[in-house]
PDB file of C-alpha atoms and ligand atoms in Angstrom:
ATOM      1  CA  UNK A 108       0.107  -0.143  -0.058  1.00  0.00           C
ATOM      2  CA  UNK A 109       1.096   3.574  -0.553  1.00  0.00           C
ATOM      3  CA  UNK A 110       1.852   6.030   2.072  1.00  0.00           C
ATOM      4  CA  UNK A 111      -0.513   8.784   1.645  1.00  0.00           C
ATOM      5  CA  UNK A 112       1.730  12.078  -0.044  1.00  0.00           C
ATOM      6  CA  UNK A 113       1.580  15.243   1.735  1.00  0.00           C
ATOM      7  CA  UNK A 114       0.293  17.750  -0.812  1.00  0.00           C
ATOM      8  CA  UNK A 115       0.619  20.389   2.053  1.00  0.00           C
ATOM      9  CA  UNK A 116      -3.166  21.260   1.338  1.00  0.00           C
ATOM     10  CA  UNK A 117      -6.683  19.616   2.011  1.00  0.00           C
ATOM     11  CA  UNK A 118      -7.932  20.627  -1.274  1.00  0.00           C
ATOM     12  CA  UNK A 119     -10.097  18.035  -3.106  1.00  0.00           C
ATOM     13  CA  UNK A 120      -8.126  17.422  -6.032  1.00  0.00           C
ATOM     14  CA  UNK A 121      -4.241  17.509  -6.557  1.00  0.00           C
ATOM     15  CA  UNK A 122      -1.701  17.533  -8.911  1.00  0.00           C
ATOM     16  CA  UNK A 123       1.785  19.067  -9.835  1.00  0.00           C
ATOM     17  CA  UNK A 124       0.438  22.153 -11.414  1.00  0.00           C
ATOM     18  CA  UNK A 125      -1.984  23.349  -8.615  1.00  0.00           C
ATOM     19  CA  UNK A 126      -0.443  21.829  -5.583  1.00  0.00           C
ATOM     20  CA  UNK A 127       1.300  25.285  -5.032  1.00  0.00           C
ATOM     21  CA  UNK A 128      -2.055  27.324  -5.368  1.00  0.00           C
ATOM     22  CA  UNK A 129      -3.878  25.562  -2.443  1.00  0.00           C
ATOM     23  CA  UNK A 130      -0.485  25.708  -0.331  1.00  0.00           C
ATOM     24  CA  UNK A 131      -0.453  29.603  -0.977  1.00  0.00           C
ATOM     25  CA  UNK A 132      -4.521  29.693   0.270  1.00  0.00           C
ATOM     26  CA  UNK A 133      -3.128  28.032   3.638  1.00  0.00           C
ATOM     27  CA  UNK A 134      -0.929  30.866   4.256  1.00  0.00           C
ATOM     28  CA  UNK A 135      -3.408  33.138   3.039  1.00  0.00           C
ATOM     29  CA  UNK A 136      -1.567  34.035  -0.227  1.00  0.00           C
ATOM     30  CA  UNK A 137      -3.141  34.024  -3.596  1.00  0.00           C
ATOM     31  CA  UNK A 138      -0.625  32.606  -6.170  1.00  0.00           C
ATOM     32  CA  UNK A 139      -0.179  32.423  -9.986  1.00  0.00           C
ATOM     33  CA  UNK A 140       2.866  30.998 -11.906  1.00  0.00           C
ATOM     34  CA  UNK A 141       4.842  33.054 -13.522  1.00  0.00           C
ATOM     35  CA  UNK A 142       7.267  31.960 -16.305  1.00  0.00           C
ATOM     36  CA  UNK A 143      10.849  31.802 -16.229  1.00  0.00           C
ATOM     37  CA  UNK A 144      11.209  31.872 -19.928  1.00  0.00           C
ATOM     38  CA  UNK A 145       9.416  35.203 -20.531  1.00  0.00           C
ATOM     39  CA  UNK A 146       7.342  36.460 -17.406  1.00  0.00           C
ATOM     40  CA  UNK A 147       4.063  35.750 -18.503  1.00  0.00           C
ATOM     41  CA  UNK A 148       1.465  35.260 -15.363  1.00  0.00           C
ATOM     42  CA  UNK A 149      -0.802  32.381 -15.296  1.00  0.00           C
ATOM     43  CA  UNK A 150      -3.609  32.364 -12.960  1.00  0.00           C
ATOM     44  CA  UNK A 151      -4.843  29.280 -14.009  1.00  0.00           C
ATOM     45  CA  UNK A 152      -2.173  26.818 -13.608  1.00  0.00           C
ATOM     46  CA  UNK A 153      -0.681  24.960 -16.752  1.00  0.00           C
ATOM     47  CA  UNK A 154       2.236  22.696 -17.005  1.00  0.00           C
ATOM     48  CA  UNK A 155       3.379  25.261 -20.062  1.00  0.00           C
ATOM     49  CA  UNK A 156       3.814  28.827 -20.836  1.00  0.00           C
ATOM     50  CA  UNK A 157       1.171  29.884 -23.532  1.00  0.00           C
ATOM     51  CA  UNK A 158       3.531  32.235 -24.784  1.00  0.00           C
ATOM     52  CA  UNK A 159       6.812  30.954 -24.803  1.00  0.00           C
ATOM     53  CA  UNK A 160       6.273  27.006 -24.177  1.00  0.00           C
ATOM     54  CA  UNK A 161       8.760  27.065 -21.101  1.00  0.00           C
ATOM     55  CA  UNK A 162       8.005  24.352 -18.879  1.00  0.00           C
ATOM     56  CA  UNK A 163      10.145  26.314 -16.138  1.00  0.00           C
ATOM     57  CA  UNK A 164       7.840  28.696 -13.471  1.00  0.00           C
ATOM     58  CA  UNK A 165       8.242  30.415 -10.124  1.00  0.00           C
ATOM     59  CA  UNK A 166       5.303  31.326  -7.682  1.00  0.00           C
ATOM     60  CA  UNK A 167       4.304  35.003  -7.739  1.00  0.00           C
ATOM     61  CA  UNK A 168       2.478  36.598  -5.141  1.00  0.00           C
ATOM     62  CA  UNK A 169      -0.569  38.035  -6.201  1.00  0.00           C
ATOM     63  CA  UNK A 170      -2.153  41.506  -4.420  1.00  0.00           C
ATOM     64  CA  UNK A 171      -5.641  40.158  -4.544  1.00  0.00           C
ATOM     65  CA  UNK A 172      -6.955  43.847  -6.258  1.00  0.00           C
ATOM     66  CA  UNK A 173      -9.227  43.333  -8.833  1.00  0.00           C
ATOM     67  CA  UNK A 174     -11.950  44.793 -10.417  1.00  0.00           C
ATOM     68  CA  UNK A 175     -15.393  42.917 -11.798  1.00  0.00           C
ATOM     69  CA  UNK A 176     -15.012  42.129 -14.972  1.00  0.00           C
ATOM     70  CA  UNK A 177     -18.200  39.734 -15.428  1.00  0.00           C
ATOM     71  CA  UNK A 178     -19.999  37.903 -13.600  1.00  0.00           C
ATOM     72  CA  UNK A 179     -23.090  34.719 -13.480  1.00  0.00           C
ATOM     73  CA  UNK A 180     -25.378  34.168 -10.146  1.00  0.00           C
ATOM     74  CA  UNK A 181     -25.485  30.323  -9.387  1.00  0.00           C
ATOM     75  CA  UNK A 182     -29.273  29.207  -8.561  1.00  0.00           C
ATOM     76  CA  UNK A 183     -28.855  25.445  -9.264  1.00  0.00           C
ATOM     77  CA  UNK A 184     -27.496  22.719  -8.506  1.00  0.00           C
ATOM     78  CA  UNK A 185     -26.838  23.550  -4.932  1.00  0.00           C
ATOM     79  CA  UNK A 186     -23.236  23.300  -3.679  1.00  0.00           C
ATOM     80  CA  UNK A 187     -21.924  22.060  -0.540  1.00  0.00           C
ATOM     81  CA  UNK A 188     -20.476  25.161   1.709  1.00  0.00           C
ATOM     82  CA  UNK A 189     -21.989  27.556  -1.023  1.00  0.00           C
ATOM     83  CA  UNK A 190     -25.239  29.754   0.042  1.00  0.00           C
ATOM     84  CA  UNK A 191     -27.659  29.767  -3.245  1.00  0.00           C
ATOM     85  CA  UNK A 192     -27.810  32.016  -5.080  1.00  0.00           C
ATOM     86  CA  UNK A 193     -24.373  33.528  -5.034  1.00  0.00           C
ATOM     87  CA  UNK A 194     -22.127  35.193  -7.643  1.00  0.00           C
ATOM     88  CA  UNK A 195     -19.256  33.442  -9.707  1.00  0.00           C
ATOM     89  CA  UNK A 196     -16.985  36.322 -11.270  1.00  0.00           C
ATOM     90  CA  UNK A 197     -14.552  37.046 -13.543  1.00  0.00           C
ATOM     91  CA  UNK A 198     -12.140  39.420 -11.926  1.00  0.00           C
ATOM     92  CA  UNK A 199      -9.406  41.556 -13.481  1.00  0.00           C
ATOM     93  CA  UNK A 200      -6.440  41.275 -11.075  1.00  0.00           C
ATOM     94  CA  UNK A 201      -4.522  44.743 -10.830  1.00  0.00           C
ATOM     95  CA  UNK A 202      -1.663  42.378 -12.402  1.00  0.00           C
ATOM     96  CA  UNK A 203      -3.410  42.312 -15.364  1.00  0.00           C
ATOM     97  CA  UNK A 204      -4.607  38.963 -15.771  1.00  0.00           C
ATOM     98  CA  UNK A 205      -8.128  37.370 -15.147  1.00  0.00           C
ATOM     99  CA  UNK A 206      -9.476  34.842 -12.658  1.00  0.00           C
ATOM    100  CA  UNK A 207     -12.692  33.420 -12.091  1.00  0.00           C
ATOM    101  CA  UNK A 208     -13.829  33.190  -8.084  1.00  0.00           C
ATOM    102  CA  UNK A 209     -16.548  32.787  -6.129  1.00  0.00           C
ATOM    103  CA  UNK A 210     -18.335  35.968  -4.228  1.00  0.00           C
ATOM    104  CA  UNK A 211     -20.792  34.349  -1.823  1.00  0.00           C
ATOM    105  CA  UNK A 212     -21.793  36.802   0.788  1.00  0.00           C
ATOM    106  CA  UNK A 213     -22.441  39.471  -1.425  1.00  0.00           C
ATOM    107  CA  UNK A 214     -26.056  40.281  -3.021  1.00  0.00           C
ATOM    108  CA  UNK A 215     -25.983  39.775  -6.764  1.00  0.00           C
ATOM    109  CA  UNK A 216     -28.010  42.996  -6.801  1.00  0.00           C
ATOM    110  CA  UNK A 217     -25.052  44.913  -5.458  1.00  0.00           C
ATOM    111  CA  UNK A 218     -22.906  43.846  -8.414  1.00  0.00           C
ATOM    112  CA  UNK A 219     -21.455  46.595 -11.074  1.00  0.00           C
ATOM    113  CA  UNK A 220     -19.460  46.077 -13.486  1.00  0.00           C
ATOM    114  CA  UNK A 221     -15.974  47.657 -12.911  1.00  0.00           C
ATOM    115  CA  UNK A 222     -16.547  47.912  -9.420  1.00  0.00           C
ATOM    116  CA  UNK A 223     -13.431  47.293  -7.188  1.00  0.00           C
ATOM    117  CA  UNK A 224     -12.904  43.853  -5.683  1.00  0.00           C
ATOM    118  CA  UNK A 225     -10.100  42.609  -2.916  1.00  0.00           C
ATOM    119  CA  UNK A 226      -9.435  39.116  -2.121  1.00  0.00           C
ATOM    120  CA  UNK A 227     -10.624  37.711   0.984  1.00  0.00           C
ATOM    121  CA  UNK A 228      -9.500  34.308   2.353  1.00  0.00           C
ATOM    122  CA  UNK A 229     -11.707  31.863   4.205  1.00  0.00           C
ATOM    123  CA  UNK A 230     -11.898  28.177   5.274  1.00  0.00           C
ATOM    124  CA  UNK A 231     -14.534  26.157   3.470  1.00  0.00           C
ATOM    125  CA  UNK A 232     -14.885  22.804   5.954  1.00  0.00           C
ATOM    126  CA  UNK A 233     -11.161  21.739   6.196  1.00  0.00           C
ATOM    127  CA  UNK A 234     -10.217  23.479   2.914  1.00  0.00           C
ATOM    128  CA  UNK A 235      -8.255  26.712   2.545  1.00  0.00           C
ATOM    129  CA  UNK A 236     -10.286  28.735   0.112  1.00  0.00           C
ATOM    130  CA  UNK A 237     -10.325  32.375  -1.582  1.00  0.00           C
ATOM    131  CA  UNK A 238     -13.215  34.543  -2.710  1.00  0.00           C
ATOM    132  CA  UNK A 239     -13.782  38.161  -3.870  1.00  0.00           C
ATOM    133  CA  UNK A 240     -15.548  40.724  -1.726  1.00  0.00           C
ATOM    134  CA  UNK A 241     -16.264  44.488  -2.734  1.00  0.00           C
ATOM    135  CA  UNK A 242     -13.128  46.361  -1.825  1.00  0.00           C
TER     136      UNK A 242
HETATM  137 ZN1   ZN B 167       6.649  32.058 -21.143  1.00  0.00          ZN
END
């Protein structure tokens, strides 16, 4: 029998591209991949850079400052740990990339495209997570 791997987080999925992101959330840090070849940030972790195809990358800490680019309001099906309805947003990060995230705890009727957002860290059960809040 194989010993469990200490991946440093309790997120429900684990792989070599995403583990750093969840370990960052455990420290209340929002991280992205930064290509060692060309410096491009990747907020959706991938094995290779889409610009220069380098496989080498480093962790980059993001500010958590953003602006609301777009959103949908999730009604159904129920998601464990999330009240319904709750907004799911695409945020323009201060660093120039976009990121998808939850915005539960905020009234969907109060959302305005372009409004300033800030990342907030929280726990969903035993899993470290983040969500966007009005800044
Ligand atoms: Zn690159």
